[in-house]
CSV table of C-alpha atoms and ligand atoms in Angstrom, one decimal:
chain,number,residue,atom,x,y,z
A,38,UNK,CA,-39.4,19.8,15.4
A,39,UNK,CA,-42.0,19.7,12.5
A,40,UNK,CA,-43.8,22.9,13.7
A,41,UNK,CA,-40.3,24.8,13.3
A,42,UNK,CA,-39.5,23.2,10.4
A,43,UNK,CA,-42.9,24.3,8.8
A,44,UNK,CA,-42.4,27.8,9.6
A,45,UNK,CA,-39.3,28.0,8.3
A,46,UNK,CA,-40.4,26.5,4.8
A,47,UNK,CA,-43.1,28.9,4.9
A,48,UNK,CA,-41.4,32.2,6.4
A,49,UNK,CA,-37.7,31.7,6.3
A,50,UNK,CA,-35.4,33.4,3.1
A,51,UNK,CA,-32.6,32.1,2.2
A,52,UNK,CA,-29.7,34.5,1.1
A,53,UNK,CA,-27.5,33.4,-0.9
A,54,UNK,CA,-26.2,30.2,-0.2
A,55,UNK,CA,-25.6,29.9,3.8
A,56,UNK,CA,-28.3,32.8,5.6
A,57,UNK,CA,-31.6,32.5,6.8
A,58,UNK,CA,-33.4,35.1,7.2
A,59,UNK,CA,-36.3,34.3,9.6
A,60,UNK,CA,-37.1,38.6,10.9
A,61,UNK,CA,-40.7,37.3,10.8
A,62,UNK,CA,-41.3,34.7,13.9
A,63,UNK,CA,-37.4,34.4,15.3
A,64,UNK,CA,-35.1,37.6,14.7
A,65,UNK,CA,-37.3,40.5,14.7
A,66,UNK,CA,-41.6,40.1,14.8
A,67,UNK,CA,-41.3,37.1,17.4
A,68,UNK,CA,-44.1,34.3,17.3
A,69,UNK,CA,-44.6,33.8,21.5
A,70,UNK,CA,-46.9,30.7,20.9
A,71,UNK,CA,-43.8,28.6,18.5
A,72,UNK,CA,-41.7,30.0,21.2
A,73,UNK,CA,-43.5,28.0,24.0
A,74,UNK,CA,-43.7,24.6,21.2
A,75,UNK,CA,-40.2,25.1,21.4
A,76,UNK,CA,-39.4,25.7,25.3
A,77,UNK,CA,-41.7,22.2,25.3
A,78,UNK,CA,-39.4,20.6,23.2
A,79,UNK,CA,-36.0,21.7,24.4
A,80,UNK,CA,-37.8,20.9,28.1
A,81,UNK,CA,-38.2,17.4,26.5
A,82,UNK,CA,-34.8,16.9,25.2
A,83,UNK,CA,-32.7,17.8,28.2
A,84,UNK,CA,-35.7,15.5,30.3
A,85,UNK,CA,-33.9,14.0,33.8
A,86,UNK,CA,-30.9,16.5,33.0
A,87,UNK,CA,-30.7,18.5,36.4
A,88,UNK,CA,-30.7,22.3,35.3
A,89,UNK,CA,-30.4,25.1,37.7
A,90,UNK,CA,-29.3,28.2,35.3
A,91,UNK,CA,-30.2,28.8,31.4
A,92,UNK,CA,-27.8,30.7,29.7
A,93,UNK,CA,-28.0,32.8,26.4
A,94,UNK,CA,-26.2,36.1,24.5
A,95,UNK,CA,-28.1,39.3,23.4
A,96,UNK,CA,-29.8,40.4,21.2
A,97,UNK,CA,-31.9,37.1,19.5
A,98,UNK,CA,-31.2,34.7,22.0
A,99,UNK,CA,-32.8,36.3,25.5
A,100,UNK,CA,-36.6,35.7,23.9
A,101,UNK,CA,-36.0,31.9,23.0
A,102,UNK,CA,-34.2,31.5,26.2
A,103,UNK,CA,-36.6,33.5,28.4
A,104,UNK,CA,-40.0,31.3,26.9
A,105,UNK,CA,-37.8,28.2,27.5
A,106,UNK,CA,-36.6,29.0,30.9
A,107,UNK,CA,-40.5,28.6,32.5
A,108,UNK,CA,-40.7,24.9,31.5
A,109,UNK,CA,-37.4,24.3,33.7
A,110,UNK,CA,-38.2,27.0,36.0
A,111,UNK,CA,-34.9,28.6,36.4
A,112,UNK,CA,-33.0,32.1,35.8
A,113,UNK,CA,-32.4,33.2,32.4
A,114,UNK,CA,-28.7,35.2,32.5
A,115,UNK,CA,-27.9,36.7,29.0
A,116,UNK,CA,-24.4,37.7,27.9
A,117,UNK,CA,-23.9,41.4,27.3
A,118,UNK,CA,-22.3,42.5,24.0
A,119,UNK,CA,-22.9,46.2,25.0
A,120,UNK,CA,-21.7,47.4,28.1
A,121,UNK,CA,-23.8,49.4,29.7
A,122,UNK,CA,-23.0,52.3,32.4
A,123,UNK,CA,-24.7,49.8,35.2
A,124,UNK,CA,-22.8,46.7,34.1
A,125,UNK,CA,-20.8,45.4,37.8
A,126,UNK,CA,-17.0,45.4,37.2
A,127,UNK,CA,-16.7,41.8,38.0
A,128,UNK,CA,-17.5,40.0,35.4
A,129,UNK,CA,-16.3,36.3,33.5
A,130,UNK,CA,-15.5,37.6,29.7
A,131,UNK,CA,-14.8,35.6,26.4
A,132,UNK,CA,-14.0,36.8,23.2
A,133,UNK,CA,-16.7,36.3,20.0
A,134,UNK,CA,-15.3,36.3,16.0
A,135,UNK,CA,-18.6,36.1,14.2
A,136,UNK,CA,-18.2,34.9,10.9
A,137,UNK,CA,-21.5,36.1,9.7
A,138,UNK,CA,-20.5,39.8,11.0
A,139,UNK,CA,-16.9,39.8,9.9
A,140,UNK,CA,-16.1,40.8,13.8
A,141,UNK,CA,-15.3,40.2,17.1
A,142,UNK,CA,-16.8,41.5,20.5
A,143,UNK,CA,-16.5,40.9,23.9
A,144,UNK,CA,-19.1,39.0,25.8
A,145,UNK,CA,-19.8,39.6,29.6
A,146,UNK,CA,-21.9,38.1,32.6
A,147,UNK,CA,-21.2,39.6,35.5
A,148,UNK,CA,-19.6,37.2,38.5
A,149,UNK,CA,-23.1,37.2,40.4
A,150,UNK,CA,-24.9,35.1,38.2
A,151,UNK,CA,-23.1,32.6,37.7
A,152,UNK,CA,-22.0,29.8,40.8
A,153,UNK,CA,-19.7,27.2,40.7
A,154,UNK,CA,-22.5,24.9,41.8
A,155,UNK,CA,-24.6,25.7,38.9
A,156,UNK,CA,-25.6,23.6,36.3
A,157,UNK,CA,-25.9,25.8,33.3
A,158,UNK,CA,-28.5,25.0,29.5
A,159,UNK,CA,-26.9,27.4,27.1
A,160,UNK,CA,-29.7,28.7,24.9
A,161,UNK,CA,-29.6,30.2,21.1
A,162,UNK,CA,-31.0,31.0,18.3
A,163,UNK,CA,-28.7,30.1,15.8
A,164,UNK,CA,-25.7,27.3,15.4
A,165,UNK,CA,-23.4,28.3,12.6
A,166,UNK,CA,-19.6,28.4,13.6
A,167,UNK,CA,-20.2,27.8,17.1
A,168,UNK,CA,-17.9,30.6,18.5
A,169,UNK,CA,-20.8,31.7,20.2
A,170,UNK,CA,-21.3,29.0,22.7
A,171,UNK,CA,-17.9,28.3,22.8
A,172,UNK,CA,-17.9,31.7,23.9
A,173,UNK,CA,-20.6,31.0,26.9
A,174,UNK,CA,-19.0,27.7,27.9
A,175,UNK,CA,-15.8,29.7,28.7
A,176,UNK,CA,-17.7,31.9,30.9
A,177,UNK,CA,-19.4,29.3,32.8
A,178,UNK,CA,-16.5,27.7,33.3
A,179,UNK,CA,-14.6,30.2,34.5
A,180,UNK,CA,-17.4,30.1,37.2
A,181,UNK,CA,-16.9,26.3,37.9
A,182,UNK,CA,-19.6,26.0,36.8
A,183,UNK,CA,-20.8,23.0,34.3
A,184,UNK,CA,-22.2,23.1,30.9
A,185,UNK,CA,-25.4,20.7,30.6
A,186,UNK,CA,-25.8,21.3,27.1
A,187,UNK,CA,-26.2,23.7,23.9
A,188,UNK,CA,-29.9,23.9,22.7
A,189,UNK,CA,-30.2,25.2,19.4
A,190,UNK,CA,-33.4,26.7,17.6
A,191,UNK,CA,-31.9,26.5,14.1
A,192,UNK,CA,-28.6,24.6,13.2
A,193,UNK,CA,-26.9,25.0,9.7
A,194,UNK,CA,-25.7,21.6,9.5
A,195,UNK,CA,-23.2,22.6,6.2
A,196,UNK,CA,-21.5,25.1,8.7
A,197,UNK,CA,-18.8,23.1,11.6
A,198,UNK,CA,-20.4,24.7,14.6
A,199,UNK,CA,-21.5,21.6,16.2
A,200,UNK,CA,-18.0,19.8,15.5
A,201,UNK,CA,-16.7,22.9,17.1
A,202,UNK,CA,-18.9,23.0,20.1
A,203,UNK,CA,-18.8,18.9,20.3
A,204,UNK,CA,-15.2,19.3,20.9
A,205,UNK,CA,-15.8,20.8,23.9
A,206,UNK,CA,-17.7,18.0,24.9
A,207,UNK,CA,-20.9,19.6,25.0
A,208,UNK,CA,-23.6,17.7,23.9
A,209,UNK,CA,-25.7,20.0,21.3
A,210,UNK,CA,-29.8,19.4,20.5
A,211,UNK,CA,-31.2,21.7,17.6
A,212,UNK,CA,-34.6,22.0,17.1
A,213,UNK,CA,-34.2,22.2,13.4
A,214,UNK,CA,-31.3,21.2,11.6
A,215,UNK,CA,-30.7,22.6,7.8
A,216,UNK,CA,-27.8,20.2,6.0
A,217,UNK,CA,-28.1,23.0,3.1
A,218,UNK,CA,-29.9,25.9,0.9
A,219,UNK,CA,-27.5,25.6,-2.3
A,220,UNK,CA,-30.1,27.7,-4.9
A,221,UNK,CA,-32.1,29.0,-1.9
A,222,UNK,CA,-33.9,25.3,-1.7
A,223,UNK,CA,-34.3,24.3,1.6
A,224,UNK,CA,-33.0,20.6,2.8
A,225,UNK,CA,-33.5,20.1,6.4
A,226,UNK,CA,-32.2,16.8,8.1
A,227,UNK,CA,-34.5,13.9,8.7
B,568,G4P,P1,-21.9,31.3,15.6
B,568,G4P,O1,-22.6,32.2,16.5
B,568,G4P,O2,-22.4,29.9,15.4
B,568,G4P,O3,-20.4,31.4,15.8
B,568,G4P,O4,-22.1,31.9,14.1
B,568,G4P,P2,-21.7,33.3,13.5
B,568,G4P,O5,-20.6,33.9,14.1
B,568,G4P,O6,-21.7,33.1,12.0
B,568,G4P,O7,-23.1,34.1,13.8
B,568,G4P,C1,-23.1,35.4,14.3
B,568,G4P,C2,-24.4,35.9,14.4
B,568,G4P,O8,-25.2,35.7,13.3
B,568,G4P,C3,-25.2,35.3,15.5
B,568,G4P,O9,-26.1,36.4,16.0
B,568,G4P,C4,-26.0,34.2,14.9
B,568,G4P,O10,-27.2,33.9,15.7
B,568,G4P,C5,-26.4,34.9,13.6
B,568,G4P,N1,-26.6,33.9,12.5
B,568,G4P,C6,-25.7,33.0,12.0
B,568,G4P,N2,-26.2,32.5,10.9
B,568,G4P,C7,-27.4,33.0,10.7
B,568,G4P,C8,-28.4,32.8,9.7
B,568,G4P,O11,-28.3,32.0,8.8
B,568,G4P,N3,-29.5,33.6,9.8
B,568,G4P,C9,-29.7,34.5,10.9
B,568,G4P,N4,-30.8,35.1,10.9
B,568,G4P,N5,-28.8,34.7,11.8
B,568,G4P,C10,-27.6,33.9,11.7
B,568,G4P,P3,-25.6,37.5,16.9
B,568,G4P,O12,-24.3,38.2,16.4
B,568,G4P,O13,-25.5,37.0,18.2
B,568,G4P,O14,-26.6,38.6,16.7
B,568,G4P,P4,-28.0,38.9,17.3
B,568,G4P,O15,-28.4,37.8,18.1
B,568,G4P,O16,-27.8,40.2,18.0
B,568,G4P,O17,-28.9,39.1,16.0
């Protein structure tokens, strides 16, 4: 997606050799009207794809997700990383290692939100390792329910998270895909 792309050559910061830092349309200040250009486009790449649920994990993904989720009309659930003091007891779990944070947590929907009859668009922001929706596909399926698909805003191509999430046979879309940012220069693919 050449708007997405754009902003990123003109906003994004590369840190070191494998972080982005994009606080100032995606992580942090968020840029409402790129989100809807993007909700358009992942609309248009799961086109004829019958989707009744669209799934995400706090904090960054719940604003891409929740733009998207009004050009396919559905429910937004987000995975909770923090559990709060009104959180139901029955939840589907699955267990997080983020590379990037050196850590592992425990993600959590709780059992009402997700059906065995739904049809579930996992949303995000990033796709480095892919332990992250690996993690979400666990919980739908524990639901019976079906993963359509992994939508990714940005997708670090030098990183094995869409092998990893492939695997799984989920079929994965980014909207822009970096194959690497050796010396902080930017390459993106095609
Ligand atoms: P994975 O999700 O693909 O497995 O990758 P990893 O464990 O490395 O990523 C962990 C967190 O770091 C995720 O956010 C992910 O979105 C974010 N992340 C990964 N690579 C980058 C990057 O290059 N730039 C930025 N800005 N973020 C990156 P999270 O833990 O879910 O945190 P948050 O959504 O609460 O911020």
């Amino acid at each position: 997606m050449e708007l997405l792309k754009n902003r990123i050559l003109t906003d994004g910061k590369v840190i070191g050799n494998s972080v982005l830092k994009v606080d100032n349309f995606l992580n942090h200040q968020l840029d409402i009207k790129l989100f809807n250009e993007m909700g358009k486009e992942f609309r248009r790449l799961f086109e004829g794809e019958a989707i009744t649920k669209i799934l995400t994990v706090e904090a960054s993904g719940i604003a891409i997700a929740s733009i998207a989720a009004q050009y396919f009309d559905v429910p937004v659930v987000f995975a909770k990383k923090y559990l709060g003091n009104n959180m139901d007891s029955e939840t589907y779990e699955a267990e997080v290692f983020s590379f990037t944070k050196n850590q592992s947590f425990r993600i959590r929907v709780s059992k009402k939100y997700i059906s065995h009859d739904d049809r579930v668009l996992i949303i995000d922001d990033f796709l480095a390792n892919g332990r992250a929706i690996l993690g979400m596909s666990q919980i739908v399926r524990q639901a019976g329910a079906r993963v359509v698909g992994a939508g990714i805003a940005i997708e670090k191509a030098f990183q094995n998270g869409r092998a990893v999430v492939e695997q799984e046979g989920i079929r994965v879309k980014s909207l822009a895909i970096i194959e690497s940012m050796e010396g902080g220069k930017l390459v993106f693919k095609d």
